[in-house]
Coordinates of C-alpha atoms in Angstrom, one line a residue:
X16 CA -124.2 45.2 -125.5
X17 CA -122.1 42.2 -125.9
X18 CA -118.8 41.3 -123.0
X19 CA -116.0 38.6 -123.7
X20 CA -117.6 35.1 -122.3
X21 CA -115.8 36.0 -118.7
X22 CA -116.1 39.6 -118.2
X23 CA -119.2 40.2 -115.9
X24 CA -121.6 43.3 -116.5
X25 CA -120.9 45.4 -113.2
X26 CA -122.2 48.6 -114.7
X27 CA -126.4 49.2 -115.2
X28 CA -127.0 47.4 -119.0
X29 CA -127.9 50.7 -121.5
X30 CA -131.2 49.1 -123.4
X31 CA -130.8 52.0 -126.1
X32 CA -128.6 51.1 -128.8
X33 CA -125.7 53.9 -130.3
X34 CA -125.0 54.6 -134.1
X35 CA -121.6 55.6 -134.6
X36 CA -120.4 56.9 -138.2
X37 CA -117.0 56.6 -139.1
X38 CA -114.8 59.2 -140.6
X39 CA -111.4 61.3 -140.4
X40 CA -112.2 61.6 -137.0
X41 CA -112.0 57.7 -136.3
X42 CA -109.5 56.7 -138.3
X43 CA -107.1 58.7 -135.7
X44 CA -104.7 56.2 -133.7
X45 CA -106.6 54.3 -130.7
X46 CA -110.0 56.4 -131.3
X47 CA -112.1 53.6 -133.1
X48 CA -110.9 50.9 -130.4
X49 CA -111.9 53.6 -127.9
X50 CA -115.0 54.8 -129.1
X51 CA -116.1 50.6 -129.4
X52 CA -114.9 50.0 -125.5
X53 CA -117.1 53.3 -124.8
X54 CA -120.3 51.6 -125.9
X55 CA -120.9 51.5 -129.8
X56 CA -123.2 48.8 -131.2
X57 CA -123.4 49.6 -135.0
X58 CA -120.7 51.6 -137.0
X59 CA -122.4 53.2 -140.1
X60 CA -120.2 53.2 -143.5
X61 CA -121.4 56.7 -145.2
X62 CA -121.3 55.6 -148.6
X63 CA -121.9 59.5 -148.9
X64 CA -117.7 59.7 -148.7
X65 CA -115.0 57.4 -149.0
X66 CA -113.6 54.8 -151.1
X67 CA -114.5 51.2 -151.8
X68 CA -111.0 50.6 -149.8
X69 CA -111.9 53.4 -147.1
X70 CA -115.0 50.9 -145.9
X71 CA -113.0 47.5 -146.3
X72 CA -110.4 49.1 -144.0
X73 CA -112.3 50.7 -141.3
X74 CA -115.1 47.8 -141.2
X75 CA -112.0 45.0 -140.5
X76 CA -110.5 47.0 -138.1
X77 CA -114.1 47.1 -136.5
X78 CA -114.5 43.5 -136.9
X79 CA -110.7 42.8 -135.6
X80 CA -111.4 45.2 -132.6
X81 CA -114.8 44.0 -131.7
X82 CA -113.7 40.1 -131.2
X83 CA -110.6 41.2 -129.3
X84 CA -113.3 42.8 -126.8
X85 CA -115.9 40.2 -127.1
X86 CA -118.1 42.7 -129.0
X87 CA -120.7 42.1 -131.2
X88 CA -121.2 45.1 -133.3
X89 CA -122.9 45.7 -136.6
X90 CA -122.4 47.4 -139.7
X91 CA -124.2 49.8 -141.3
X92 CA -123.7 50.7 -145.1
X93 CA -125.7 54.0 -145.7
X94 CA -126.7 54.5 -149.5
X95 CA -126.0 58.1 -150.5
X96 CA -129.6 58.3 -152.9
X97 CA -130.7 60.9 -155.0
X98 CA -129.0 64.0 -153.2
X99 CA -130.7 66.7 -155.6
X100 CA -128.4 69.6 -155.3
X101 CA -127.9 72.4 -157.1
X102 CA -124.0 73.2 -159.5
X103 CA -121.0 75.6 -158.7
X104 CA -121.2 79.1 -158.9
X105 CA -118.1 81.1 -160.1
X106 CA -116.4 82.7 -157.4
X107 CA -117.8 79.8 -154.7
X108 CA -120.9 81.4 -153.6
X109 CA -123.5 84.4 -154.0
X110 CA -125.1 86.7 -151.3
X111 CA -129.1 86.4 -152.3
X112 CA -131.4 89.0 -150.9
X113 CA -135.2 89.1 -150.1
X114 CA -137.1 89.7 -153.2
X115 CA -134.7 89.0 -155.7
X116 CA -135.3 87.1 -158.9
X117 CA -133.5 84.0 -159.1
X118 CA -133.1 81.1 -161.8
X119 CA -132.1 77.8 -161.5
X120 CA -131.2 76.4 -165.0
X121 CA -130.6 72.7 -165.5
X122 CA -128.9 73.7 -168.6
X123 CA -126.8 75.5 -167.3
X124 CA -122.9 75.0 -167.8
X125 CA -122.1 73.1 -164.0
X126 CA -118.9 75.9 -162.9
X127 CA -121.1 79.0 -164.5
X128 CA -123.2 79.8 -161.1
X129 CA -124.1 83.6 -160.7
X130 CA -125.5 86.1 -158.4
X131 CA -128.5 85.6 -161.1
X132 CA -128.6 82.0 -162.0
X133 CA -127.0 78.4 -161.2
X134 CA -127.0 74.8 -162.6
X135 CA -128.9 72.0 -161.0
X136 CA -127.2 68.7 -161.2
X137 CA -131.2 67.1 -161.4
X138 CA -132.0 67.1 -164.5
X139 CA -135.5 66.2 -164.5
X140 CA -135.9 69.3 -161.6
X141 CA -137.9 71.4 -164.1
X142 CA -140.4 68.9 -164.7
X143 CA -141.4 68.3 -161.4
X144 CA -142.3 71.6 -160.0
X145 CA -145.1 74.6 -161.2
X146 CA -145.4 78.2 -159.8
X147 CA -146.2 77.8 -156.6
X148 CA -144.3 75.8 -155.7
X149 CA -141.5 76.4 -152.5
X150 CA -138.0 75.2 -152.6
X151 CA -135.6 74.6 -149.8
X152 CA -132.0 75.1 -150.0
X153 CA -129.2 74.2 -148.0
X154 CA -131.1 72.3 -145.5
X155 CA -133.7 75.0 -145.3
X156 CA -131.4 77.8 -144.9
X157 CA -132.3 79.5 -148.0
X158 CA -136.2 79.2 -149.0
X159 CA -137.2 80.5 -153.0
X160 CA -140.8 80.5 -154.2
X161 CA -141.4 79.2 -157.7
X162 CA -143.2 81.8 -160.4
X163 CA -142.7 80.1 -163.3
X164 CA -140.8 77.5 -165.2
X165 CA -139.5 77.9 -168.8
X166 CA -138.0 75.5 -170.9
X167 CA -134.5 74.5 -168.2
X168 CA -135.0 77.7 -166.6
X169 CA -136.8 77.5 -163.2
X170 CA -137.5 81.1 -162.3
X171 CA -137.6 81.8 -158.6
X172 CA -138.5 84.8 -156.0
X173 CA -136.3 84.8 -152.4
X174 CA -137.9 84.4 -149.8
X175 CA -135.3 83.9 -147.4
X176 CA -132.1 84.9 -148.8
X177 CA -128.6 84.0 -147.3
X178 CA -125.0 83.0 -148.5
X179 CA -125.3 80.4 -150.8
X180 CA -122.4 78.0 -151.8
X181 CA -121.4 75.4 -154.1
X182 CA -123.3 71.9 -154.4
X183 CA -126.0 72.5 -151.7
X184 CA -129.1 70.5 -151.5
X185 CA -132.4 71.2 -152.9
X186 CA -135.8 70.3 -151.4
X187 CA -138.9 70.6 -152.7
X188 CA -141.7 71.5 -149.5
X189 CA -144.2 68.5 -149.5
X190 CA -142.3 66.8 -151.6
X191 CA -142.9 65.3 -155.0
X192 CA -139.5 65.4 -157.0
X193 CA -139.3 62.0 -159.3
X194 CA -135.8 60.9 -158.6
X195 CA -135.6 57.5 -157.9
X196 CA -134.4 55.8 -154.8
X197 CA -131.3 54.1 -156.2
X198 CA -128.8 55.7 -158.1
X199 CA -126.1 53.9 -160.4
X200 CA -123.5 55.3 -157.6
X201 CA -125.9 53.5 -155.1
X202 CA -126.2 50.6 -156.8
X203 CA -122.1 50.4 -157.4
X204 CA -121.9 50.8 -153.7
X205 CA -124.6 48.2 -153.4
X206 CA -122.1 46.0 -154.7
X207 CA -119.3 47.1 -152.0
X208 CA -121.9 46.2 -149.3
X209 CA -122.2 43.0 -150.3
X210 CA -118.3 42.1 -150.9
X211 CA -117.4 43.7 -147.2
X212 CA -120.1 42.5 -145.3
X213 CA -122.5 44.9 -143.7
X214 CA -124.8 43.4 -141.7
X215 CA -127.5 46.2 -142.6
X216 CA -127.6 48.5 -145.5
X217 CA -129.5 51.9 -145.5
X218 CA -131.6 53.4 -148.9
X219 CA -131.7 56.9 -148.7
X220 CA -135.0 58.5 -149.9
X221 CA -137.3 55.9 -150.7
X222 CA -141.1 57.0 -151.4
X223 CA -142.2 53.7 -151.1
X224 CA -142.2 49.9 -150.4
X225 CA -141.4 49.5 -153.9
X226 CA -138.2 51.3 -153.9
X227 CA -137.2 48.7 -150.7
X228 CA -138.2 46.1 -152.7
X229 CA -135.7 47.1 -155.6
X230 CA -133.2 47.3 -153.1
X231 CA -133.6 43.7 -152.0
X232 CA -134.3 42.6 -155.5
X233 CA -130.4 44.2 -156.4
X234 CA -129.2 42.7 -153.2
X235 CA -130.3 38.6 -154.4
X236 CA -128.7 35.5 -152.6
X237 CA -125.3 37.3 -152.0
X238 CA -127.0 40.0 -149.8
X239 CA -129.8 37.9 -148.4
X240 CA -128.7 37.9 -144.8
X241 CA -128.4 41.7 -145.1
X242 CA -131.1 43.6 -143.2
X243 CA -132.6 46.5 -145.0
X244 CA -132.9 49.6 -143.5
X245 CA -135.0 52.6 -145.1
X246 CA -134.5 56.0 -144.6
X247 CA -137.2 58.2 -143.7
X248 CA -136.6 61.2 -145.6
X249 CA -139.0 62.1 -148.2
X250 CA -142.7 64.0 -147.4
X251 CA -144.5 61.7 -149.6
X252 CA -143.0 58.5 -147.5
X253 CA -144.8 59.6 -144.0
X254 CA -147.8 61.4 -145.9
X255 CA -150.1 58.5 -144.7
X256 CA -150.5 55.6 -142.8
X257 CA -150.3 53.3 -145.8
X258 CA -147.5 54.0 -147.5
X259 CA -145.3 54.4 -143.9
X260 CA -146.9 51.1 -142.9
X261 CA -145.8 49.7 -146.6
X262 CA -142.4 51.2 -146.1
X263 CA -141.6 49.7 -142.8
X264 CA -142.9 46.4 -143.8
X265 CA -140.5 46.1 -146.7
X266 CA -137.3 46.8 -144.3
X267 CA -135.9 45.5 -141.4
X268 CA -135.2 48.4 -140.0
X269 CA -136.6 52.4 -140.4
X270 CA -134.5 54.8 -139.8
X271 CA -136.1 58.2 -138.7
X272 CA -133.9 60.7 -140.7
X273 CA -134.6 64.2 -139.5
X274 CA -132.4 66.7 -142.2
X275 CA -134.1 66.5 -145.2
X276 CA -137.7 64.9 -143.5
X277 CA -137.8 68.2 -141.2
X278 CA -137.0 70.6 -144.3
X279 CA -139.5 68.7 -146.5
X280 CA -142.8 68.3 -144.0
X281 CA -141.5 71.3 -142.0
X282 CA -139.7 71.3 -138.3
X283 CA -143.1 71.9 -136.5
X284 CA -144.5 68.6 -137.9
X285 CA -141.2 66.5 -137.0
X286 CA -141.6 65.6 -133.8
X287 CA -145.4 64.3 -133.9
X288 CA -143.8 62.6 -136.9
X289 CA -141.0 60.8 -135.4
X290 CA -143.1 59.8 -132.7
X291 CA -145.5 57.9 -135.0
X292 CA -142.6 56.2 -136.8
X293 CA -141.3 55.0 -133.6
X294 CA -144.2 53.5 -132.9
X295 CA -145.5 52.3 -135.9
X296 CA -141.8 50.7 -136.4
X297 CA -142.1 48.9 -133.1
X298 CA -145.9 47.7 -133.4
X299 CA -144.4 46.1 -137.2
X300 CA -141.6 44.1 -135.1
X301 CA -138.9 46.4 -137.2
X302 CA -136.0 48.5 -135.5
X303 CA -135.9 51.8 -135.8
X304 CA -133.1 54.5 -135.6
X305 CA -133.5 57.9 -134.3
X306 CA -131.1 59.8 -136.5
X307 CA -129.7 63.8 -137.5
X308 CA -127.9 66.9 -135.3
X309 CA -128.5 64.1 -131.6
X310 CA -125.9 65.7 -130.1
X311 CA -124.1 68.2 -132.8
X312 CA -122.9 70.7 -130.9
X313 CA -120.4 68.1 -129.8
X314 CA -118.4 68.3 -132.8
X315 CA -116.5 71.2 -131.5
X316 CA -117.6 71.0 -128.2
X317 CA -116.6 67.8 -125.2
X318 CA -120.2 68.6 -123.5
X319 CA -123.8 68.3 -125.0
X320 CA -126.1 71.2 -124.7
X321 CA -129.3 70.9 -122.2
X322 CA -131.5 70.2 -125.3
X323 CA -130.0 67.9 -127.2
X324 CA -129.5 65.5 -123.8
X325 CA -133.8 66.5 -123.8
X326 CA -133.6 65.5 -127.1
X327 CA -131.7 61.9 -126.8
X328 CA -133.8 61.2 -123.8
X329 CA -136.9 61.7 -125.9
X330 CA -136.2 59.1 -128.6
X331 CA -135.3 56.6 -125.6
X332 CA -139.0 57.5 -123.7
X333 CA -140.5 56.7 -127.3
X334 CA -138.7 53.5 -127.2
X335 CA -135.9 53.9 -129.8
X336 CA -134.2 50.8 -130.6
X337 CA -131.3 53.4 -131.1
X338 CA -129.8 56.7 -131.6
X339 CA -127.5 57.8 -134.5
X340 CA -124.3 60.0 -134.5
X341 CA -123.2 61.5 -138.0
X342 CA -120.6 64.1 -137.8
X343 CA -119.7 64.0 -134.0
X344 CA -118.0 60.7 -134.3
X345 CA -117.4 60.4 -138.1
X346 CA -115.6 64.6 -138.2
X347 CA -115.7 65.8 -134.9
X348 CA -112.9 67.0 -132.4
X349 CA -114.5 64.6 -129.4
X350 CA -115.9 61.1 -130.5
X351 CA -115.3 59.1 -127.8
X352 CA -116.3 61.8 -125.4
X353 CA -119.7 61.8 -127.7
X354 CA -120.1 58.1 -127.1
X355 CA -119.8 58.5 -123.0
X356 CA -122.5 61.2 -122.8
X357 CA -125.3 59.7 -125.3
X358 CA -124.9 56.3 -122.9
X359 CA -125.2 58.4 -120.0
X360 CA -128.2 60.0 -121.2
X361 CA -129.7 57.1 -122.6
X362 CA -129.1 55.4 -118.8
X363 CA -131.0 58.1 -117.1
X364 CA -133.8 58.3 -119.3
X365 CA -134.2 54.7 -119.0
X366 CA -134.5 54.6 -115.9
X367 CA -137.7 56.4 -115.6
X368 CA -141.0 54.3 -115.1
X369 CA -142.1 54.9 -118.4
X370 CA -139.3 53.4 -120.2
X371 CA -140.5 49.9 -118.5
X372 CA -144.3 49.9 -119.2
X373 CA -145.8 48.4 -121.9
X374 CA -149.0 48.3 -123.0
X375 CA -147.4 46.4 -126.6
X376 CA -150.3 43.9 -128.3
X377 CA -151.5 43.5 -124.6
X378 CA -155.3 43.6 -127.0
X379 CA -154.5 42.0 -130.3
X380 CA -154.2 38.1 -130.9
X381 CA -151.0 36.6 -132.2
X382 CA -150.6 34.9 -135.2
X383 CA -146.8 32.8 -134.7
X384 CA -145.9 30.8 -132.1
X385 CA -142.6 31.9 -131.6
X386 CA -143.7 35.5 -131.8
X387 CA -146.5 34.1 -128.9
X388 CA -143.9 32.3 -126.6
X389 CA -141.4 35.9 -127.1
X390 CA -144.5 38.5 -125.9
X391 CA -145.9 36.1 -122.9
X392 CA -141.9 35.6 -122.1
X393 CA -142.2 39.5 -121.7
X394 CA -145.2 40.2 -119.8
X395 CA -144.5 37.2 -117.5
X396 CA -140.7 38.2 -116.7
X397 CA -142.4 41.9 -115.9
X398 CA -144.6 40.8 -113.2
X399 CA -143.0 37.7 -111.9
X400 CA -140.8 39.1 -109.0
X401 CA -137.3 37.6 -109.2
X402 CA -136.3 37.1 -112.7
X403 CA -132.7 38.6 -113.5
X404 CA -133.7 37.7 -117.5
X405 CA -135.2 36.8 -120.3
X406 CA -132.8 34.2 -122.7
X407 CA -133.3 33.7 -125.8
X408 CA -132.2 30.9 -127.9
X409 CA -132.3 31.9 -131.4
X410 CA -130.7 31.0 -134.7
X411 CA -132.0 34.4 -136.6
X412 CA -132.5 36.7 -133.4
X413 CA -136.2 37.2 -134.6
X414 CA -137.1 35.9 -130.6
X415 CA -135.1 38.4 -128.9
X416 CA -136.4 41.0 -131.5
X417 CA -139.7 40.0 -130.9
X418 CA -139.5 39.9 -127.0
X419 CA -137.7 43.6 -127.4
X420 CA -140.6 45.1 -128.7
X421 CA -142.3 45.7 -124.9
X422 CA -141.1 48.1 -122.7
X423 CA -139.0 46.6 -119.7
X424 CA -136.0 47.2 -117.3
X425 CA -135.0 43.5 -117.7
X426 CA -132.1 42.6 -120.3
X427 CA -133.0 40.3 -123.0
X428 CA -130.1 37.9 -124.2
X429 CA -129.7 36.7 -127.4
X430 CA -128.3 33.3 -127.7
X431 CA -126.6 32.5 -131.0
X432 CA -124.3 30.4 -132.6
X433 CA -124.5 32.3 -135.7
X434 CA -122.4 35.5 -136.0
X435 CA -124.7 37.0 -138.2
X436 CA -127.7 36.9 -136.6
X437 CA -125.1 38.1 -132.8
X438 CA -124.1 41.0 -134.9
X439 CA -127.8 41.7 -136.2
X440 CA -128.8 41.4 -132.6
X441 CA -126.8 44.7 -132.0
X442 CA -129.1 47.2 -132.8
X443 CA -132.5 45.3 -131.0
X444 CA -133.0 47.6 -128.2
X445 CA -132.3 45.7 -124.6
X446 CA -131.1 42.9 -126.7
X447 CA -127.8 41.5 -125.5
X448 CA -126.3 39.9 -128.3
X449 CA -123.9 36.5 -126.9
X450 CA -122.2 33.8 -128.5
X451 CA -123.9 30.7 -127.9
X452 CA -122.4 27.1 -130.1
X453 CA -124.8 24.4 -129.4
X454 CA -123.7 22.4 -132.3
X455 CA -121.8 20.0 -129.2
X456 CA -124.4 20.0 -126.4
X457 CA -126.9 17.8 -126.2
X458 CA -130.4 18.5 -125.9
X459 CA -130.5 17.7 -122.1
X460 CA -128.0 19.8 -121.2
X461 CA -129.0 23.1 -123.3
X462 CA -130.7 24.6 -120.5
X463 CA -127.7 24.0 -118.0
X464 CA -125.3 25.6 -120.4
X465 CA -127.1 28.5 -121.0
X466 CA -127.7 29.5 -117.2
X467 CA -123.9 29.5 -116.7
X468 CA -123.3 31.8 -119.0
X469 CA -125.1 34.4 -117.8
X470 CA -123.3 33.9 -114.9
X471 CA -120.4 33.5 -116.2
X472 CA -121.5 37.4 -117.7
X473 CA -123.0 38.1 -114.2
X474 CA -126.2 38.8 -115.6
X475 CA -127.6 36.2 -113.2
X476 CA -126.6 34.6 -110.0
X477 CA -127.8 31.6 -107.9
X478 CA -131.5 31.9 -106.8
X479 CA -132.5 34.2 -109.3
X480 CA -135.2 33.1 -112.2
X481 CA -134.2 33.2 -115.6
X482 CA -137.0 32.8 -118.3
X483 CA -135.8 30.9 -120.7
X484 CA -136.9 30.4 -124.7
X485 CA -136.1 27.5 -127.1
X486 CA -137.3 25.6 -129.7
X487 CA -137.6 21.7 -129.7
X488 CA -135.2 21.6 -132.9
X489 CA -132.2 24.2 -132.1
X490 CA -131.0 26.6 -135.5
X491 CA -134.4 26.5 -136.7
X492 CA -135.7 29.0 -138.1
X493 CA -139.6 30.1 -136.6
X494 CA -138.9 27.0 -134.3
X495 CA -139.7 29.4 -131.0
X496 CA -142.1 27.3 -129.1
X497 CA -141.4 26.6 -125.4
X498 CA -141.1 28.9 -122.8
X499 CA -139.5 27.7 -119.5
X500 CA -138.5 29.4 -115.8
X501 CA -135.7 28.1 -114.5
X502 CA -134.1 28.5 -110.7
X503 CA -130.5 29.6 -111.7
X504 CA -127.8 26.7 -109.7
X505 CA -130.6 24.4 -110.1
X506 CA -130.0 21.1 -112.5
X507 CA -132.1 21.9 -115.4
X508 CA -130.9 18.3 -117.5
X509 CA -133.5 16.9 -119.1
X510 CA -131.8 14.4 -120.9

């Protein structure tokens, strides 16, 4: 969260960040500004919907509003990925009954579906399944067991029936579909993401680190500053720790995408998997977003359910960096109220003692100097009375990211001259991103100017301690090598 340079912080500082998806609801006059003012830290541009010009227009409006409000708001572009769907029915929908036979025919005309069969847009499906496999349609609402495969026809028995309408998604329980993570549409959208200047790009359905490496290669030099987010929604991506850790290490952040993931691994396994993903992401110094149906009832209701309150709070207590809203803010009736409710729940959960205690890497060695400084600063701050904040002068945002892996009730202030670094830090748990242009400052006055910035924001006041990290050479990547404990109000000039 950031505020204008001379607007002090009067309310408690929320550590968990809020990602909000943009869409028709946020396009209503005045709504987007109210959403950002209510606490949105990252906006999500969903490339599954809308044209490139829609995303360009929305992001330009976000940047204008954020600059006017003194906020650093990051932009997350979200690629559609290989969403595997059935084709269409002649009459728009059919009703399937338990025990009946039903055929998925990848060679059938896309508009010719009926009560006995339907086409499929993923032509390799007949090669990816065998007798005994279980297919889940429409986010698991309908269940089909594969009886046998004959050429283009997948013959199934309906285990759980219901109404099936056009273009519903197909998942294979346990994973194993061979569709590539990047489709032709994704490759075109990737160019759009570079062109409009997103800060993060989410890759849907990666199976392994190789999919993330391919996305990075396609971004190339033009997209070198875009952080990649792996959406974990395939069973094989979380099947073992080696695969999961490989995907995490190949990304700058990960998303617990609980919709498709829950369908593939089963809801009973989802809660443990969510906690495992968050733990692994934090141990590898990566940001993590928890997503899907977090406050879904607020699409049509001005208040969340108690279950949704507990769901969001549980993710906060697990130390997720961010919680994400989808249709709630893109298409719902109460987008601003949803953000306000989510912010209240996050703050409530963060007051719990467990949210402020950490044993992160306490028994591990360090290999990097900047990492050692960042973690030492956090442990010092958590154990020294009178500390108001941890301030990190940073060129890239890496030191605040490392510091934010440790639970704390204290704000971490990222002081950066680079707008890209400022926005990237908007995703990190507990980090307040502030512009701090050091180009006209002498080395001797840096510390005093930093303290003045914190006082102006209302983060610290005279008599407080502030733990400051910086490098001998400002704006150098990986150059943080100094930790100082400063008293606000004292003269800290060294030149």
